[in-house]
PDB file of C-alpha atoms in Angstrom:
ATOM      1  CA  MET A   1     -79.716  15.773  14.927  1.00 93.00           C
ATOM      2  CA  ASP A   2     -78.823  12.666  12.949  1.00 96.00           C
ATOM      3  CA  ASN A   3     -75.534  10.701  12.994  1.00 97.00           C
ATOM      4  CA  GLN A   4     -74.089  12.599  10.015  1.00 97.00           C
ATOM      5  CA  GLN A   5     -74.976  16.017  11.802  1.00 97.00           C
ATOM      6  CA  TRP A   6     -73.255  14.410  15.060  1.00 98.00           C
ATOM      7  CA  LEU A   7     -69.989  13.656  12.855  1.00 98.00           C
ATOM      8  CA  GLU A   8     -70.049  17.416  11.871  1.00 97.00           C
ATOM      9  CA  VAL A   9     -70.101  18.252  15.322  1.00 97.00           C
ATOM     10  CA  PHE A  10     -67.284  16.174  15.865  1.00 98.00           C
ATOM     11  CA  GLN A  11     -65.248  17.141  13.156  1.00 98.00           C
ATOM     12  CA  ASP A  12     -65.606  20.616  14.155  1.00 97.00           C
ATOM     13  CA  ILE A  13     -64.418  20.057  17.332  1.00 97.00           C
ATOM     14  CA  GLY A  14     -61.525  18.095  15.545  1.00 97.00           C
ATOM     15  CA  ARG A  15     -60.438  21.345  13.527  1.00 96.00           C
ATOM     16  CA  GLN A  16     -60.479  23.517  16.681  1.00 96.00           C
ATOM     17  CA  MET A  17     -58.247  21.064  18.369  1.00 93.00           C
ATOM     18  CA  LEU A  18     -55.754  20.796  15.463  1.00 93.00           C
ATOM     19  CA  ASP A  19     -55.830  24.299  14.986  1.00 93.00           C
ATOM     20  CA  GLY A  20     -54.840  25.056  18.604  1.00 89.00           C
ATOM     21  CA  ILE A  21     -52.817  22.081  19.871  1.00 86.00           C
ATOM     22  CA  ARG A  22     -49.402  23.062  18.854  1.00 83.00           C
ATOM     23  CA  GLU A  23     -49.838  26.665  19.773  1.00 82.00           C
ATOM     24  CA  PHE A  24     -50.823  25.529  23.194  1.00 78.00           C
ATOM     25  CA  LEU A  25     -48.262  22.972  23.704  1.00 78.00           C
ATOM     26  CA  SER A  26     -45.439  25.560  22.872  1.00 77.00           C
ATOM     27  CA  ARG A  27     -46.784  27.820  25.578  1.00 71.00           C
ATOM     28  CA  GLU A  28     -47.887  25.679  28.206  1.00 60.00           C
ATOM     29  CA  GLY A  29     -45.532  22.638  29.265  1.00 55.00           C
ATOM     30  CA  GLY A  30     -48.416  21.125  31.421  1.00 57.00           C
ATOM     31  CA  THR A  31     -46.011  18.899  33.403  1.00 57.00           C
ATOM     32  CA  ILE A  32     -47.956  19.982  36.397  1.00 60.00           C
ATOM     33  CA  SER A  33     -51.196  17.651  37.058  1.00 59.00           C
ATOM     34  CA  LEU A  34     -54.195  19.881  37.803  1.00 61.00           C
ATOM     35  CA  GLY A  35     -55.314  16.709  39.932  1.00 64.00           C
ATOM     36  CA  ARG A  36     -57.003  13.498  38.973  1.00 64.00           C
ATOM     37  CA  GLY A  37     -60.010  13.089  36.550  1.00 63.00           C
ATOM     38  CA  ALA A  38     -63.178  11.076  36.969  1.00 64.00           C
ATOM     39  CA  GLY A  39     -61.290   8.252  35.208  1.00 64.00           C
ATOM     40  CA  GLY A  40     -58.814   8.434  37.685  1.00 59.00           C
ATOM     41  CA  ASP A  41     -55.801   9.335  35.375  1.00 67.00           C
ATOM     42  CA  LYS A  42     -54.075  12.444  36.358  1.00 65.00           C
ATOM     43  CA  THR A  43     -55.367  15.682  34.494  1.00 66.00           C
ATOM     44  CA  PHE A  44     -52.927  17.733  32.935  1.00 69.00           C
ATOM     45  CA  PRO A  45     -53.549  21.460  31.428  1.00 79.00           C
ATOM     46  CA  VAL A  46     -53.693  19.908  27.792  1.00 83.00           C
ATOM     47  CA  ASP A  47     -56.645  17.818  29.178  1.00 83.00           C
ATOM     48  CA  LYS A  48     -58.510  20.793  30.433  1.00 86.00           C
ATOM     49  CA  TRP A  49     -58.059  22.720  27.287  1.00 87.00           C
ATOM     50  CA  ALA A  50     -59.316  20.015  25.150  1.00 92.00           C
ATOM     51  CA  GLU A  51     -62.455  19.250  27.598  1.00 92.00           C
ATOM     52  CA  ASP A  52     -63.255  22.892  27.594  1.00 94.00           C
ATOM     53  CA  ILE A  53     -63.246  23.044  23.494  1.00 96.00           C
ATOM     54  CA  ILE A  54     -65.581  19.982  23.539  1.00 97.00           C
ATOM     55  CA  ILE A  55     -67.832  20.940  26.231  1.00 96.00           C
ATOM     56  CA  SER A  56     -68.156  24.506  24.615  1.00 96.00           C
ATOM     57  CA  SER A  57     -69.219  22.611  21.326  1.00 96.00           C
ATOM     58  CA  LEU A  58     -71.632  20.606  22.826  1.00 97.00           C
ATOM     59  CA  GLU A  59     -73.214  23.215  24.716  1.00 97.00           C
ATOM     60  CA  ARG A  60     -73.908  24.866  21.563  1.00 96.00           C
ATOM     61  CA  ALA A  61     -75.832  21.629  20.016  1.00 96.00           C
ATOM     62  CA  TRP A  62     -77.664  21.624  23.334  1.00 97.00           C
ATOM     63  CA  ARG A  63     -78.717  25.094  23.027  1.00 96.00           C
ATOM     64  CA  GLU A  64     -79.910  24.204  19.726  1.00 95.00           C
ATOM     65  CA  GLY A  65     -82.218  21.579  21.168  1.00 95.00           C
ATOM     66  CA  GLU A  66     -80.410  18.249  21.454  1.00 96.00           C
ATOM     67  CA  THR A  67     -80.279  16.418  24.811  1.00 96.00           C
ATOM     68  CA  PHE A  68     -77.593  13.911  25.738  1.00 97.00           C
ATOM     69  CA  THR A  69     -75.394  12.930  28.561  1.00 97.00           C
ATOM     70  CA  LEU A  70     -71.579  13.829  28.565  1.00 97.00           C
ATOM     71  CA  LEU A  71     -69.342  11.293  29.973  1.00 95.00           C
ATOM     72  CA  SER A  72     -65.834  12.630  29.790  1.00 92.00           C
ATOM     73  CA  GLU A  73     -62.679  10.951  31.568  1.00 85.00           C
ATOM     74  CA  GLU A  74     -61.738  14.055  32.687  1.00 80.00           C
ATOM     75  CA  MET A  75     -65.134  15.494  34.410  1.00 85.00           C
ATOM     76  CA  GLY A  76     -67.315  12.701  34.602  1.00 88.00           C
ATOM     77  CA  MET A  77     -70.811  13.089  33.814  1.00 95.00           C
ATOM     78  CA  ARG A  78     -72.865  15.923  32.920  1.00 96.00           C
ATOM     79  CA  LYS A  79     -76.381  15.860  31.805  1.00 97.00           C
ATOM     80  CA  PHE A  80     -77.583  18.270  28.897  1.00 97.00           C
ATOM     81  CA  GLY A  81     -81.191  17.631  29.409  1.00 94.00           C
ATOM     82  CA  GLU A  82     -83.028  14.071  29.487  1.00 91.00           C
ATOM     83  CA  GLY A  83     -81.872  12.412  26.426  1.00 88.00           C
ATOM     84  CA  LYS A  84     -80.972   8.868  26.084  1.00 94.00           C
ATOM     85  CA  LYS A  85     -78.019   9.460  23.993  1.00 97.00           C
ATOM     86  CA  ILE A  86     -74.510   9.396  25.646  1.00 97.00           C
ATOM     87  CA  VAL A  87     -71.395  11.150  24.350  1.00 98.00           C
ATOM     88  CA  LEU A  88     -68.341   9.474  25.161  1.00 96.00           C
ATOM     89  CA  VAL A  89     -65.183  11.547  25.369  1.00 96.00           C
ATOM     90  CA  ASP A  90     -61.373  11.057  26.121  1.00 93.00           C
ATOM     91  CA  PRO A  91     -60.272  14.778  25.469  1.00 92.00           C
ATOM     92  CA  ILE A  92     -56.847  13.769  25.196  1.00 89.00           C
ATOM     93  CA  ASP A  93     -55.927  10.175  24.786  1.00 90.00           C
ATOM     94  CA  GLY A  94     -51.957  10.138  25.471  1.00 85.00           C
ATOM     95  CA  SER A  95     -51.908  13.423  27.269  1.00 80.00           C
ATOM     96  CA  ASN A  96     -48.679  12.275  28.897  1.00 78.00           C
ATOM     97  CA  ASN A  97     -47.119  11.868  25.499  1.00 85.00           C
ATOM     98  CA  ALA A  98     -48.636  15.293  24.135  1.00 83.00           C
ATOM     99  CA  LYS A  99     -47.319  17.158  27.214  1.00 76.00           C
ATOM    100  CA  SER A 100     -43.941  15.276  26.662  1.00 79.00           C
ATOM    101  CA  GLY A 101     -43.469  16.515  22.949  1.00 81.00           C
ATOM    102  CA  ILE A 102     -44.166  12.720  21.741  1.00 85.00           C
ATOM    103  CA  PRO A 103     -45.875  12.668  18.541  1.00 87.00           C
ATOM    104  CA  PHE A 104     -48.833  10.069  19.610  1.00 92.00           C
ATOM    105  CA  PHE A 105     -51.862  11.560  20.973  1.00 92.00           C
ATOM    106  CA  SER A 106     -55.503  11.996  20.126  1.00 95.00           C
ATOM    107  CA  THR A 107     -59.077  12.839  20.944  1.00 96.00           C
ATOM    108  CA  SER A 108     -61.753  10.342  20.943  1.00 97.00           C
ATOM    109  CA  LEU A 109     -65.711  11.344  20.608  1.00 98.00           C
ATOM    110  CA  SER A 110     -68.448   8.983  20.383  1.00 98.00           C
ATOM    111  CA  LEU A 111     -72.399   8.807  20.416  1.00 98.00           C
ATOM    112  CA  LEU A 112     -74.102   6.084  21.863  1.00 98.00           C
ATOM    113  CA  ASP A 113     -78.016   5.863  21.430  1.00 96.00           C
ATOM    114  CA  GLY A 114     -78.253   3.968  24.589  1.00 92.00           C
ATOM    115  CA  ASP A 115     -76.321   2.857  27.605  1.00 88.00           C
ATOM    116  CA  THR A 116     -74.434   0.277  25.771  1.00 89.00           C
ATOM    117  CA  LEU A 117     -71.187   0.113  23.543  1.00 89.00           C
ATOM    118  CA  GLY A 118     -73.382  -1.929  21.299  1.00 92.00           C
ATOM    119  CA  THR A 119     -75.415   1.393  20.694  1.00 96.00           C
ATOM    120  CA  LEU A 120     -72.431   2.878  19.121  1.00 97.00           C
ATOM    121  CA  ALA A 121     -73.960   5.598  16.329  1.00 98.00           C
ATOM    122  CA  VAL A 122     -70.888   7.401  15.542  1.00 98.00           C
ATOM    123  CA  GLY A 123     -67.331   7.110  16.602  1.00 98.00           C
ATOM    124  CA  TYR A 124     -64.639   9.668  15.675  1.00 98.00           C
ATOM    125  CA  VAL A 125     -60.946  10.031  16.609  1.00 98.00           C
ATOM    126  CA  ILE A 126     -58.523  13.036  15.785  1.00 98.00           C
ATOM    127  CA  ASN A 127     -54.765  12.029  15.622  1.00 96.00           C
ATOM    128  CA  LEU A 128     -53.675  15.452  16.673  1.00 94.00           C
ATOM    129  CA  ALA A 129     -49.884  15.110  16.086  1.00 91.00           C
ATOM    130  CA  ALA A 130     -50.254  13.861  12.391  1.00 93.00           C
ATOM    131  CA  GLY A 131     -53.736  15.568  11.630  1.00 94.00           C
ATOM    132  CA  ASP A 132     -55.215  12.312  10.239  1.00 97.00           C
ATOM    133  CA  GLU A 133     -59.282  11.731  11.402  1.00 97.00           C
ATOM    134  CA  PHE A 134     -60.896   8.425  11.613  1.00 98.00           C
ATOM    135  CA  TRP A 135     -64.524   7.850  11.854  1.00 98.00           C
ATOM    136  CA  ALA A 136     -67.223   5.496  11.728  1.00 98.00           C
ATOM    137  CA  LEU A 137     -71.151   5.856  11.115  1.00 97.00           C
ATOM    138  CA  ARG A 138     -73.250   3.053  12.020  1.00 96.00           C
ATOM    139  CA  GLY A 139     -74.603   1.429   8.777  1.00 95.00           C
ATOM    140  CA  LYS A 140     -72.091   3.502   6.523  1.00 96.00           C
ATOM    141  CA  GLY A 141     -68.487   2.168   7.354  1.00 96.00           C
ATOM    142  CA  ALA A 142     -65.507   3.428   8.494  1.00 97.00           C
ATOM    143  CA  TYR A 143     -63.334   6.073   7.352  1.00 98.00           C
ATOM    144  CA  LYS A 144     -59.718   7.628   7.519  1.00 98.00           C
ATOM    145  CA  ASN A 145     -59.577  11.238   6.043  1.00 97.00           C
ATOM    146  CA  GLY A 146     -63.056  10.795   4.222  1.00 95.00           C
ATOM    147  CA  THR A 147     -61.814   7.236   2.124  1.00 97.00           C
ATOM    148  CA  ARG A 148     -63.662   4.454   3.356  1.00 95.00           C
TER     149      ARG A 148
END
């Protein structure tokens, strides 16, 4: 897949998150920690819910032939084949806010073509409280809701 196709995968993940977050938070208070994620922060049900959506979408990309390593704040590292690409994920950035009803939380996804941030190819953030999308494609600029 090229960078534009990866952005489309990330945007699809964002749509799934946006479509389900309010309903999830309305039925799942999520105040009880599920433990600590690979990044050391507490993992709450909303983090697990979001990561499950992300992993499901990335598994689809892998089944279609993509190889990469997933590095997530919650689960840590998972290899999808032996590719050099890295997908960095924070399933819910601001999970304390999300579970407390404070409208400042997002999902962050990025694609690296190597093992340093200098190889960033695609960056994507969706503000799950307001619905705004932000993304950047290497060599193509940065966008908010489709406007450069």
